[in-house]
Amino acid sequence: MLEIDHAEGIYFHTADGRKYIDLVSGVSVSNLGHAHPAVINAVKSQADKHLHCMVYGEFIQSPQAGYAGWLADHLPAELDNVYYVNSGSEAIEGAMKLARRFTGRPDIVAFEKAYHGSTSGALSILGDNKFRSGFLPLLPGIRHGTFNDPDGLDLITEKTAAVVAEPIQAEAGIIEPENEFLSLLRRKCNETGTLLILDEIQTGFGRTGKLFAFEHYGIVPDILCLAKSFGGGMPLGAFVSSNNIMKTLTFDPPLGHITTFGGHPVSCAAGLAAQEFIEQNGLIEHGKEMGEMYRDLMRHESILNVRGKGLFLAVVMNERAVMEILMKKIFDKGIIVDQFLFCNNAFRIAPPLVITEDEVRLSAGLLLEAIEESLI
Ligand code: PLP
């Protein structure tokens, strides 16, 4: 267990003077690295102006309005309405409520091995029976398909309010869509009048080599869920949709979703500062190149393959690697990585996008050493 004293760039510094390379980014949160001056300055300057003001929507708060404007400028035209919340789970809750309310339909389809959060609604669509089973009964009307299986799309009918999917499945071990799966999903949603909710809570904001992962696949969701790196290291989430869909939360009943701290002004200021810095400094392209470097470097007889896009990678090991030993060896070499919830023969490489070529080389070398030392 580490006691973190401070963190900077891709490094954690512990209270007892050790230094660790962060290849997790707090699970896709710290895209701009730790304690980046652009974010710290935005936090300080917003804190000097005001913190929390009012529950939600009564006042115009410029950090919220400014960040929503930036998002609208960077998203397809139909995604022009941002509803700020506190977390990824709350974004998923809001999106599911919105889809049910807009369509008037009860059912939701999600996918096996998907993680969408831990609140009751998000847990209901989580694609793993073991995780759900301790908390039954959960929401009714939920069906799970298999990601990348076109036959499973038959679960989507005219009773389905929404399909919730990650464009690239994260906790399944970074599983990319294959054979136009997302296009087929989009088409099926169009045919049945079902809303497509994309969870870009891990994949968003440059992690996969584009601002949003859905851009790789030529589709646009009806509702987009954001969190994690959205707040630049501060807690923030949102669900984003069209004005036409979103306005159904304003009547029958009015105040269809209420959240005291959603869109906290300091979080919005931090998030916007992070995205602007990333954009102005070409860090998405840089992250993509660093991801390609890892792919070139992470070659070993016990590595089956490296899956993913950009700096959203899974190193998949063969049966000669004992994951428990490997994870300990990696840690002992001063590197923080972690495993996935639903894939036990892989570990994650998802460092801050600011990682340099030298740091990629250094960390990949240490990972390979750890792999070599942990073989049976
Ligand atoms: N969706 C995905 C893909 C996630 O990885 C997570 C968190 O790990 C969530 C939703 C839930 O986000 P939060 O932990 O902010 O509630």
mmCIF file of C-alpha atoms and ligand atoms in Angstrom:
data_model
loop_
_atom_site.group_PDB
_atom_site.id
_atom_site.type_symbol
_atom_site.label_atom_id
_atom_site.label_comp_id
_atom_site.label_asym_id
_atom_site.label_seq_id
_atom_site.Cartn_x
_atom_site.Cartn_y
_atom_site.Cartn_z
ATOM 1 C CA MET A 1 0.000 0.000 0.000
ATOM 2 C CA LEU A 2 1.389 3.404 -0.969
ATOM 3 C CA GLU A 3 0.948 6.606 0.946
ATOM 4 C CA ILE A 4 0.971 9.313 -1.711
ATOM 5 C CA ASP A 5 2.640 12.525 -0.687
ATOM 6 C CA HIS A 6 2.362 14.270 -4.028
ATOM 7 C CA ALA A 7 1.944 13.461 -7.692
ATOM 8 C CA GLU A 8 3.282 15.245 -10.728
ATOM 9 C CA GLY A 9 3.142 14.398 -14.439
ATOM 10 C CA ILE A 10 3.233 10.600 -14.681
ATOM 11 C CA TYR A 11 4.817 10.143 -11.237
ATOM 12 C CA PHE A 12 3.543 9.381 -7.763
ATOM 13 C CA HIS A 13 5.846 10.343 -4.899
ATOM 14 C CA THR A 14 5.278 8.496 -1.651
ATOM 15 C CA ALA A 15 5.503 9.780 1.896
ATOM 16 C CA ASP A 16 8.627 7.632 2.426
ATOM 17 C CA GLY A 17 10.402 9.105 -0.587
ATOM 18 C CA ARG A 18 9.749 6.503 -3.312
ATOM 19 C CA LYS A 19 8.733 7.345 -6.866
ATOM 20 C CA TYR A 20 6.317 5.331 -9.050
ATOM 21 C CA ILE A 21 5.344 5.630 -12.706
ATOM 22 C CA ASP A 22 1.577 5.826 -13.135
ATOM 23 C CA LEU A 23 0.337 3.677 -16.035
ATOM 24 C CA VAL A 24 -3.291 3.750 -14.886
ATOM 25 C CA SER A 25 -4.154 7.476 -14.648
ATOM 26 C CA GLY A 26 -6.585 6.762 -11.791
ATOM 27 C CA VAL A 27 -8.376 4.645 -14.364
ATOM 28 C CA SER A 28 -8.469 7.050 -17.271
ATOM 29 C CA VAL A 29 -8.828 10.197 -15.165
ATOM 30 C CA SER A 30 -5.497 12.025 -15.240
ATOM 31 C CA ASN A 31 -5.152 12.376 -19.019
ATOM 32 C CA LEU A 32 -3.103 15.556 -18.617
ATOM 33 C CA GLY A 33 -0.959 14.056 -15.877
ATOM 34 C CA HIS A 34 -0.957 14.870 -12.197
ATOM 35 C CA ALA A 35 -0.900 18.432 -10.872
ATOM 36 C CA HIS A 36 -0.682 19.999 -14.293
ATOM 37 C CA PRO A 37 -0.226 23.773 -13.882
ATOM 38 C CA ALA A 38 -3.055 24.520 -16.359
ATOM 39 C CA VAL A 39 -5.490 22.615 -14.135
ATOM 40 C CA ILE A 40 -4.087 23.824 -10.815
ATOM 41 C CA ASN A 41 -4.277 27.454 -11.950
ATOM 42 C CA ALA A 42 -7.867 27.012 -13.153
ATOM 43 C CA VAL A 43 -8.836 25.437 -9.820
ATOM 44 C CA LYS A 44 -7.199 28.242 -7.833
ATOM 45 C CA SER A 45 -8.621 31.020 -9.927
ATOM 46 C CA GLN A 46 -12.171 29.582 -9.835
ATOM 47 C CA ALA A 47 -11.893 28.954 -6.080
ATOM 48 C CA ASP A 48 -10.994 32.625 -5.650
ATOM 49 C CA LYS A 49 -14.183 33.613 -7.487
ATOM 50 C CA HIS A 50 -16.796 31.242 -6.110
ATOM 51 C CA LEU A 51 -17.380 27.636 -5.092
ATOM 52 C CA HIS A 52 -20.852 26.126 -4.976
ATOM 53 C CA CYS A 53 -23.621 28.693 -5.471
ATOM 54 C CA MET A 54 -27.023 27.149 -5.927
ATOM 55 C CA VAL A 55 -28.475 23.703 -6.518
ATOM 56 C CA TYR A 56 -28.667 23.647 -10.262
ATOM 57 C CA GLY A 57 -29.830 25.768 -13.133
ATOM 58 C CA GLU A 58 -31.085 28.771 -11.214
ATOM 59 C CA PHE A 59 -28.041 30.896 -12.016
ATOM 60 C CA ILE A 60 -25.824 31.152 -15.024
ATOM 61 C CA GLN A 61 -22.433 29.926 -13.822
ATOM 62 C CA SER A 62 -19.811 30.765 -16.393
ATOM 63 C CA PRO A 63 -17.541 27.702 -15.798
ATOM 64 C CA GLN A 64 -20.517 25.437 -16.620
ATOM 65 C CA ALA A 65 -21.633 27.477 -19.605
ATOM 66 C CA GLY A 66 -18.083 27.812 -20.949
ATOM 67 C CA TYR A 67 -17.350 24.084 -20.749
ATOM 68 C CA ALA A 68 -20.733 23.141 -22.276
ATOM 69 C CA GLY A 69 -19.986 25.537 -25.146
ATOM 70 C CA TRP A 70 -16.581 23.913 -25.700
ATOM 71 C CA LEU A 71 -18.191 20.467 -25.726
ATOM 72 C CA ALA A 72 -20.899 21.505 -28.166
ATOM 73 C CA ASP A 73 -18.205 22.908 -30.472
ATOM 74 C CA HIS A 74 -16.372 19.561 -30.417
ATOM 75 C CA LEU A 75 -19.324 17.184 -30.729
ATOM 76 C CA PRO A 76 -21.676 16.435 -33.636
ATOM 77 C CA ALA A 77 -24.414 19.064 -33.939
ATOM 78 C CA GLU A 78 -27.137 16.840 -32.456
ATOM 79 C CA LEU A 79 -25.222 16.525 -29.161
ATOM 80 C CA ASP A 80 -25.783 20.101 -28.086
ATOM 81 C CA ASN A 81 -27.291 19.785 -24.610
ATOM 82 C CA VAL A 82 -25.117 19.013 -21.592
ATOM 83 C CA TYR A 83 -26.544 17.868 -18.254
ATOM 84 C CA TYR A 84 -23.816 18.020 -15.623
ATOM 85 C CA VAL A 85 -23.696 15.501 -12.789
ATOM 86 C CA ASN A 86 -21.127 14.340 -10.233
ATOM 87 C CA SER A 87 -19.852 11.011 -11.512
ATOM 88 C CA GLY A 88 -19.919 8.373 -14.197
ATOM 89 C CA SER A 89 -22.548 6.337 -12.377
ATOM 90 C CA GLU A 90 -24.804 9.367 -12.118
ATOM 91 C CA ALA A 91 -24.317 10.116 -15.825
ATOM 92 C CA ILE A 92 -25.477 6.562 -16.604
ATOM 93 C CA GLU A 93 -28.457 6.916 -14.240
ATOM 94 C CA GLY A 94 -29.445 10.191 -15.866
ATOM 95 C CA ALA A 95 -29.070 8.770 -19.375
ATOM 96 C CA MET A 96 -31.195 5.698 -18.578
ATOM 97 C CA LYS A 97 -33.896 7.844 -16.976
ATOM 98 C CA LEU A 98 -33.853 10.201 -19.937
ATOM 99 C CA ALA A 99 -34.174 7.357 -22.462
ATOM 100 C CA ARG A 100 -37.095 5.808 -20.585
ATOM 101 C CA ARG A 101 -38.784 9.142 -20.192
ATOM 102 C CA PHE A 102 -38.275 10.153 -23.857
ATOM 103 C CA THR A 103 -39.380 6.858 -25.401
ATOM 104 C CA GLY A 104 -41.996 5.930 -22.814
ATOM 105 C CA ARG A 105 -40.583 2.393 -23.001
ATOM 106 C CA PRO A 106 -39.466 0.194 -20.100
ATOM 107 C CA ASP A 107 -36.614 -1.985 -21.330
ATOM 108 C CA ILE A 108 -32.870 -1.484 -21.583
ATOM 109 C CA VAL A 109 -30.297 -3.623 -23.362
ATOM 110 C CA ALA A 110 -26.660 -3.686 -22.249
ATOM 111 C CA PHE A 111 -23.694 -6.011 -22.775
ATOM 112 C CA GLU A 112 -21.925 -8.776 -20.925
ATOM 113 C CA LYS A 113 -18.608 -7.707 -19.330
ATOM 114 C CA ALA A 114 -19.570 -4.054 -19.319
ATOM 115 C CA TYR A 115 -19.013 -1.920 -16.239
ATOM 116 C CA HIS A 116 -21.128 1.238 -16.059
ATOM 117 C CA GLY A 117 -20.974 2.134 -12.359
ATOM 118 C CA SER A 118 -22.133 0.947 -8.967
ATOM 119 C CA THR A 119 -25.374 2.780 -8.187
ATOM 120 C CA SER A 120 -28.469 0.599 -8.438
ATOM 121 C CA GLY A 121 -29.426 1.522 -12.020
ATOM 122 C CA ALA A 122 -25.862 1.314 -13.297
ATOM 123 C CA LEU A 123 -25.386 -1.962 -11.426
ATOM 124 C CA SER A 124 -28.535 -3.352 -13.071
ATOM 125 C CA ILE A 125 -26.907 -3.034 -16.500
ATOM 126 C CA LEU A 126 -23.455 -4.190 -15.347
ATOM 127 C CA GLY A 127 -22.604 -7.233 -17.441
ATOM 128 C CA ASP A 128 -21.565 -9.678 -14.765
ATOM 129 C CA ASN A 129 -23.900 -11.803 -12.739
ATOM 130 C CA LYS A 130 -21.525 -12.183 -9.798
ATOM 131 C CA PHE A 131 -21.357 -8.415 -9.289
ATOM 132 C CA ARG A 132 -25.136 -8.046 -9.532
ATOM 133 C CA SER A 133 -26.152 -11.046 -7.481
ATOM 134 C CA GLY A 134 -25.477 -9.580 -4.044
ATOM 135 C CA PHE A 135 -27.888 -6.683 -4.626
ATOM 136 C CA LEU A 136 -31.030 -8.217 -6.087
ATOM 137 C CA PRO A 137 -33.666 -7.248 -6.970
ATOM 138 C CA LEU A 138 -32.299 -4.631 -9.343
ATOM 139 C CA LEU A 139 -34.109 -2.748 -12.133
ATOM 140 C CA PRO A 140 -36.532 -4.879 -14.166
ATOM 141 C CA GLY A 141 -36.512 -4.993 -17.968
ATOM 142 C CA ILE A 142 -32.751 -5.313 -18.450
ATOM 143 C CA ARG A 143 -31.333 -7.746 -21.032
ATOM 144 C CA HIS A 144 -27.663 -8.413 -21.754
ATOM 145 C CA GLY A 145 -26.271 -9.208 -25.183
ATOM 146 C CA THR A 146 -22.762 -10.262 -26.123
ATOM 147 C CA PHE A 147 -20.557 -7.460 -27.424
ATOM 148 C CA ASN A 148 -19.572 -8.084 -31.060
ATOM 149 C CA ASP A 149 -22.288 -10.719 -31.558
ATOM 150 C CA PRO A 150 -24.693 -9.429 -34.223
ATOM 151 C CA ASP A 151 -27.224 -12.160 -33.333
ATOM 152 C CA GLY A 152 -27.637 -10.578 -29.900
ATOM 153 C CA LEU A 153 -29.046 -7.463 -31.539
ATOM 154 C CA ASP A 154 -32.379 -9.281 -31.733
ATOM 155 C CA LEU A 155 -32.751 -8.423 -28.040
ATOM 156 C CA ILE A 156 -33.455 -4.850 -29.193
ATOM 157 C CA THR A 157 -37.148 -4.454 -29.982
ATOM 158 C CA GLU A 158 -39.801 -1.778 -30.135
ATOM 159 C CA LYS A 159 -40.070 -2.065 -26.352
ATOM 160 C CA THR A 160 -36.422 -1.135 -25.833
ATOM 161 C CA ALA A 161 -35.901 2.394 -24.551
ATOM 162 C CA ALA A 162 -32.136 2.321 -24.891
ATOM 163 C CA VAL A 163 -29.062 0.293 -25.558
ATOM 164 C CA VAL A 164 -26.125 1.180 -23.321
ATOM 165 C CA ALA A 165 -22.690 0.325 -24.728
ATOM 166 C CA GLU A 166 -19.066 1.294 -24.387
ATOM 167 C CA PRO A 167 -17.586 2.017 -27.830
ATOM 168 C CA ILE A 168 -14.563 -0.012 -26.714
ATOM 169 C CA GLN A 169 -15.273 -2.296 -23.769
ATOM 170 C CA ALA A 170 -12.890 -1.320 -20.982
ATOM 171 C CA GLU A 171 -13.203 -3.737 -18.070
ATOM 172 C CA ALA A 172 -13.709 -6.674 -20.430
ATOM 173 C CA GLY A 173 -9.987 -6.172 -21.167
ATOM 174 C CA ILE A 174 -10.134 -3.499 -23.903
ATOM 175 C CA ILE A 175 -12.337 -5.186 -26.481
ATOM 176 C CA GLU A 176 -12.761 -3.207 -29.682
ATOM 177 C CA PRO A 177 -15.893 -3.508 -31.804
ATOM 178 C CA GLU A 178 -15.423 -5.835 -34.764
ATOM 179 C CA ASN A 179 -17.120 -6.303 -38.101
ATOM 180 C CA GLU A 180 -19.023 -3.022 -38.024
ATOM 181 C CA PHE A 181 -20.693 -4.033 -34.757
ATOM 182 C CA LEU A 182 -21.358 -0.445 -33.692
ATOM 183 C CA SER A 183 -22.835 0.433 -37.098
ATOM 184 C CA LEU A 184 -25.131 -2.584 -36.867
ATOM 185 C CA LEU A 185 -26.096 -1.512 -33.359
ATOM 186 C CA ARG A 186 -26.797 2.034 -34.536
ATOM 187 C CA ARG A 187 -28.913 0.704 -37.412
ATOM 188 C CA LYS A 188 -30.923 -1.584 -35.146
ATOM 189 C CA CYS A 189 -31.576 1.304 -32.766
ATOM 190 C CA ASN A 190 -32.783 3.441 -35.680
ATOM 191 C CA GLU A 191 -35.083 0.665 -36.914
ATOM 192 C CA THR A 192 -36.693 0.134 -33.502
ATOM 193 C CA GLY A 193 -36.764 3.759 -32.302
ATOM 194 C CA THR A 194 -34.350 2.867 -29.501
ATOM 195 C CA LEU A 195 -31.903 5.439 -28.147
ATOM 196 C CA LEU A 196 -28.216 4.568 -28.308
ATOM 197 C CA ILE A 197 -26.389 5.552 -25.118
ATOM 198 C CA LEU A 198 -22.604 5.441 -25.397
ATOM 199 C CA ASP A 199 -20.551 5.267 -22.229
ATOM 200 C CA GLU A 200 -17.339 7.194 -22.976
ATOM 201 C CA ILE A 201 -16.483 7.513 -19.317
ATOM 202 C CA GLN A 202 -13.137 5.729 -19.777
ATOM 203 C CA THR A 203 -12.637 6.218 -23.503
ATOM 204 C CA GLY A 204 -13.330 9.962 -23.767
ATOM 205 C CA PHE A 205 -11.089 12.987 -24.091
ATOM 206 C CA GLY A 206 -8.240 11.616 -26.163
ATOM 207 C CA ARG A 207 -7.566 8.342 -24.396
ATOM 208 C CA THR A 208 -8.041 6.260 -27.580
ATOM 209 C CA GLY A 209 -6.273 8.621 -30.006
ATOM 210 C CA LYS A 210 -9.361 10.653 -30.877
ATOM 211 C CA LEU A 211 -11.314 13.062 -28.711
ATOM 212 C CA PHE A 212 -14.116 10.478 -28.414
ATOM 213 C CA ALA A 213 -13.855 6.797 -29.274
ATOM 214 C CA PHE A 214 -17.102 6.805 -31.277
ATOM 215 C CA GLU A 215 -15.279 8.929 -33.874
ATOM 216 C CA HIS A 216 -13.273 5.830 -34.871
ATOM 217 C CA TYR A 217 -16.427 4.023 -35.919
ATOM 218 C CA GLY A 218 -18.498 6.539 -37.877
ATOM 219 C CA ILE A 219 -21.513 6.532 -35.581
ATOM 220 C CA VAL A 220 -23.098 9.125 -33.299
ATOM 221 C CA PRO A 221 -24.947 8.210 -30.090
ATOM 222 C CA ASP A 222 -28.264 9.727 -29.014
ATOM 223 C CA ILE A 223 -26.919 10.166 -25.489
ATOM 224 C CA LEU A 224 -23.251 10.373 -24.556
ATOM 225 C CA CYS A 225 -22.058 9.717 -20.982
ATOM 226 C CA LEU A 226 -18.915 11.442 -19.719
ATOM 227 C CA ALA A 227 -16.933 11.451 -16.461
ATOM 228 C CA LYS A 228 -13.425 10.549 -15.239
ATOM 229 C CA SER A 229 -11.034 12.734 -17.313
ATOM 230 C CA PHE A 230 -13.937 15.109 -18.047
ATOM 231 C CA GLY A 231 -13.142 16.916 -14.781
ATOM 232 C CA GLY A 232 -9.371 17.170 -15.346
ATOM 233 C CA GLY A 233 -8.820 15.354 -12.032
ATOM 234 C CA MET A 234 -11.825 16.868 -10.243
ATOM 235 C CA PRO A 235 -15.148 15.025 -9.846
ATOM 236 C CA LEU A 236 -17.476 15.733 -12.767
ATOM 237 C CA GLY A 237 -19.818 13.840 -15.057
ATOM 238 C CA ALA A 238 -22.392 14.624 -17.720
ATOM 239 C CA PHE A 239 -24.896 13.110 -20.059
ATOM 240 C CA VAL A 240 -25.136 14.909 -23.366
ATOM 241 C CA SER A 241 -27.962 14.731 -25.877
ATOM 242 C CA SER A 242 -30.077 16.833 -28.231
ATOM 243 C CA ASN A 243 -32.285 19.594 -26.938
ATOM 244 C CA ASN A 244 -35.293 17.673 -28.270
ATOM 245 C CA ILE A 245 -34.525 14.608 -26.147
ATOM 246 C CA MET A 246 -33.180 16.446 -23.108
ATOM 247 C CA LYS A 247 -36.174 18.740 -22.735
ATOM 248 C CA THR A 248 -38.350 15.777 -21.681
ATOM 249 C CA LEU A 249 -36.671 16.021 -18.272
ATOM 250 C CA THR A 250 -38.244 19.453 -17.783
ATOM 251 C CA PHE A 251 -41.942 18.460 -17.594
ATOM 252 C CA ASP A 252 -44.252 15.722 -16.243
ATOM 253 C CA PRO A 253 -42.606 15.800 -13.757
ATOM 254 C CA PRO A 254 -40.571 18.965 -13.932
ATOM 255 C CA LEU A 255 -37.065 18.700 -12.456
ATOM 256 C CA GLY A 256 -36.672 15.175 -13.858
ATOM 257 C CA HIS A 257 -33.145 14.929 -12.499
ATOM 258 C CA ILE A 258 -31.855 16.979 -9.586
ATOM 259 C CA THR A 259 -28.248 17.068 -8.420
ATOM 260 C CA THR A 260 -26.832 19.464 -5.852
ATOM 261 C CA PHE A 261 -23.183 19.405 -6.859
ATOM 262 C CA GLY A 262 -23.491 18.349 -10.524
ATOM 263 C CA GLY A 263 -21.352 20.715 -12.596
ATOM 264 C CA HIS A 264 -19.420 22.094 -9.658
ATOM 265 C CA PRO A 265 -17.806 25.322 -10.885
ATOM 266 C CA VAL A 266 -14.298 24.298 -9.791
ATOM 267 C CA SER A 267 -14.642 20.941 -11.556
ATOM 268 C CA CYS A 268 -15.917 22.617 -14.733
ATOM 269 C CA ALA A 269 -13.057 25.133 -14.694
ATOM 270 C CA ALA A 270 -10.513 22.331 -14.172
ATOM 271 C CA GLY A 271 -12.010 20.145 -16.891
ATOM 272 C CA LEU A 272 -12.134 22.897 -19.478
ATOM 273 C CA ALA A 273 -8.554 23.953 -18.716
ATOM 274 C CA ALA A 274 -7.403 20.352 -19.169
ATOM 275 C CA GLN A 275 -9.186 19.866 -22.506
ATOM 276 C CA GLU A 276 -7.946 23.204 -23.857
ATOM 277 C CA PHE A 277 -4.364 22.390 -22.933
ATOM 278 C CA ILE A 278 -4.625 18.923 -24.480
ATOM 279 C CA GLU A 279 -6.067 20.402 -27.663
ATOM 280 C CA GLN A 280 -3.628 23.310 -27.947
ATOM 281 C CA ASN A 281 -0.624 21.050 -27.424
ATOM 282 C CA GLY A 282 -1.574 18.213 -29.753
ATOM 283 C CA LEU A 283 -1.607 15.716 -26.898
ATOM 284 C CA ILE A 284 -4.212 13.442 -28.444
ATOM 285 C CA GLU A 285 -1.987 12.822 -31.456
ATOM 286 C CA HIS A 286 1.004 12.502 -29.129
ATOM 287 C CA GLY A 287 -0.840 9.921 -26.979
ATOM 288 C CA LYS A 288 -1.668 7.951 -30.099
ATOM 289 C CA GLU A 289 2.012 7.874 -31.059
ATOM 290 C CA MET A 290 3.036 6.829 -27.557
ATOM 291 C CA GLY A 291 0.465 4.017 -27.748
ATOM 292 C CA GLU A 292 2.030 2.830 -30.992
ATOM 293 C CA MET A 293 5.439 2.873 -29.303
ATOM 294 C CA TYR A 294 4.176 0.639 -26.508
ATOM 295 C CA ARG A 295 2.786 -1.752 -29.103
ATOM 296 C CA ASP A 296 6.174 -1.951 -30.799
ATOM 297 C CA LEU A 297 8.061 -2.374 -27.547
ATOM 298 C CA MET A 298 5.784 -4.781 -25.694
ATOM 299 C CA ARG A 299 6.889 -7.918 -27.490
ATOM 300 C CA HIS A 300 7.697 -11.062 -25.563
ATOM 301 C CA GLU A 301 7.090 -14.762 -26.051
ATOM 302 C CA SER A 302 4.592 -14.738 -23.174
ATOM 303 C CA ILE A 303 2.615 -11.732 -24.477
ATOM 304 C CA LEU A 304 -0.253 -12.990 -26.622
ATOM 305 C CA ASN A 305 -1.116 -9.557 -27.974
ATOM 306 C CA VAL A 306 -1.600 -5.907 -27.055
ATOM 307 C CA ARG A 307 -5.202 -4.826 -27.585
ATOM 308 C CA GLY A 308 -6.647 -1.345 -27.831
ATOM 309 C CA LYS A 309 -6.188 2.079 -29.326
ATOM 310 C CA GLY A 310 -4.105 5.104 -28.336
ATOM 311 C CA LEU A 311 -3.084 4.893 -24.694
ATOM 312 C CA PHE A 312 -5.980 2.580 -23.880
ATOM 313 C CA LEU A 313 -4.169 -0.738 -24.004
ATOM 314 C CA ALA A 314 -4.422 -4.248 -22.596
ATOM 315 C CA VAL A 315 -1.329 -6.434 -22.543
ATOM 316 C CA VAL A 316 -2.682 -9.967 -22.820
ATOM 317 C CA MET A 317 -0.498 -12.708 -21.330
ATOM 318 C CA ASN A 318 -0.330 -16.408 -22.113
ATOM 319 C CA GLU A 319 -0.578 -19.198 -19.559
ATOM 320 C CA ARG A 320 3.128 -18.993 -18.625
ATOM 321 C CA ALA A 321 2.479 -15.732 -16.776
ATOM 322 C CA VAL A 322 1.099 -15.965 -13.258
ATOM 323 C CA MET A 323 -0.741 -12.698 -13.029
ATOM 324 C CA GLU A 324 -0.454 -12.305 -9.267
ATOM 325 C CA ILE A 325 3.334 -12.692 -9.389
ATOM 326 C CA LEU A 326 3.612 -10.476 -12.454
ATOM 327 C CA MET A 327 1.613 -7.671 -10.865
ATOM 328 C CA LYS A 328 3.829 -7.773 -7.778
ATOM 329 C CA LYS A 329 7.030 -7.737 -9.858
ATOM 330 C CA ILE A 330 5.775 -4.753 -11.844
ATOM 331 C CA PHE A 331 4.948 -2.915 -8.637
ATOM 332 C CA ASP A 332 8.376 -3.733 -7.178
ATOM 333 C CA LYS A 333 9.941 -2.113 -10.239
ATOM 334 C CA GLY A 334 8.165 1.137 -9.440
ATOM 335 C CA ILE A 335 5.297 0.938 -11.903
ATOM 336 C CA ILE A 336 1.607 1.210 -11.182
ATOM 337 C CA VAL A 337 -0.565 -0.898 -13.476
ATOM 338 C CA ASP A 338 -3.773 -2.737 -12.768
ATOM 339 C CA GLN A 339 -5.903 -5.540 -14.058
ATOM 340 C CA PHE A 340 -9.418 -5.503 -15.448
ATOM 341 C CA LEU A 341 -12.631 -6.454 -13.676
ATOM 342 C CA PHE A 342 -13.650 -9.083 -16.220
ATOM 343 C CA CYS A 343 -10.439 -10.302 -17.846
ATOM 344 C CA ASN A 344 -7.906 -12.116 -15.716
ATOM 345 C CA ASN A 345 -4.998 -12.658 -18.128
ATOM 346 C CA ALA A 346 -4.248 -9.038 -19.011
ATOM 347 C CA PHE A 347 -3.068 -5.776 -17.482
ATOM 348 C CA ARG A 348 -3.736 -2.197 -18.446
ATOM 349 C CA ILE A 349 -1.428 0.419 -19.924
ATOM 350 C CA ALA A 350 -3.220 3.767 -19.743
ATOM 351 C CA PRO A 351 -0.740 6.450 -18.632
ATOM 352 C CA PRO A 352 -1.347 10.189 -18.801
ATOM 353 C CA LEU A 353 -1.206 11.399 -22.414
ATOM 354 C CA VAL A 354 1.798 13.579 -21.511
ATOM 355 C CA ILE A 355 4.094 10.567 -21.163
ATOM 356 C CA THR A 356 7.305 11.112 -23.161
ATOM 357 C CA GLU A 357 9.113 8.766 -25.539
ATOM 358 C CA ASP A 358 11.854 8.194 -22.947
ATOM 359 C CA GLU A 359 9.270 7.375 -20.298
ATOM 360 C CA VAL A 360 7.510 4.933 -22.627
ATOM 361 C CA ARG A 361 10.842 3.247 -23.358
ATOM 362 C CA LEU A 362 11.787 3.131 -19.673
ATOM 363 C CA SER A 363 8.422 1.796 -18.493
ATOM 364 C CA ALA A 364 8.125 -0.754 -21.319
ATOM 365 C CA GLY A 365 11.654 -2.005 -20.477
ATOM 366 C CA LEU A 366 10.727 -2.418 -16.813
ATOM 367 C CA LEU A 367 7.469 -4.181 -17.710
ATOM 368 C CA LEU A 368 9.355 -6.641 -19.933
ATOM 369 C CA GLU A 369 11.885 -7.288 -17.162
ATOM 370 C CA ALA A 370 9.026 -8.001 -14.753
ATOM 371 C CA ILE A 371 7.419 -10.337 -17.278
ATOM 372 C CA GLU A 372 10.683 -12.216 -17.783
ATOM 373 C CA GLU A 373 11.163 -12.594 -14.018
ATOM 374 C CA SER A 374 7.660 -13.857 -13.377
ATOM 375 C CA LEU A 375 7.433 -16.701 -15.870
ATOM 376 C CA ILE A 376 6.851 -20.244 -14.636
HETATM 377 N N1 PLP B 1 -18.547 3.620 -16.945
HETATM 378 C C1 PLP B 1 -17.299 3.142 -17.098
HETATM 379 C C2 PLP B 1 -16.882 2.607 -18.432
HETATM 380 C C3 PLP B 1 -16.412 3.148 -16.020
HETATM 381 O O1 PLP B 1 -15.173 2.652 -16.181
HETATM 382 C C4 PLP B 1 -16.841 3.679 -14.783
HETATM 383 C C5 PLP B 1 -15.932 3.688 -13.616
HETATM 384 O O2 PLP B 1 -14.940 3.001 -13.550
HETATM 385 C C6 PLP B 1 -18.142 4.170 -14.667
HETATM 386 C C7 PLP B 1 -18.973 4.118 -15.767
HETATM 387 C C8 PLP B 1 -18.637 4.729 -13.364
HETATM 388 O O3 PLP B 1 -18.013 5.936 -13.094
HETATM 389 P P1 PLP B 1 -17.906 6.482 -11.577
HETATM 390 O O4 PLP B 1 -16.946 5.607 -10.870
HETATM 391 O O5 PLP B 1 -17.432 7.897 -11.746
HETATM 392 O O6 PLP B 1 -19.275 6.432 -10.996
#
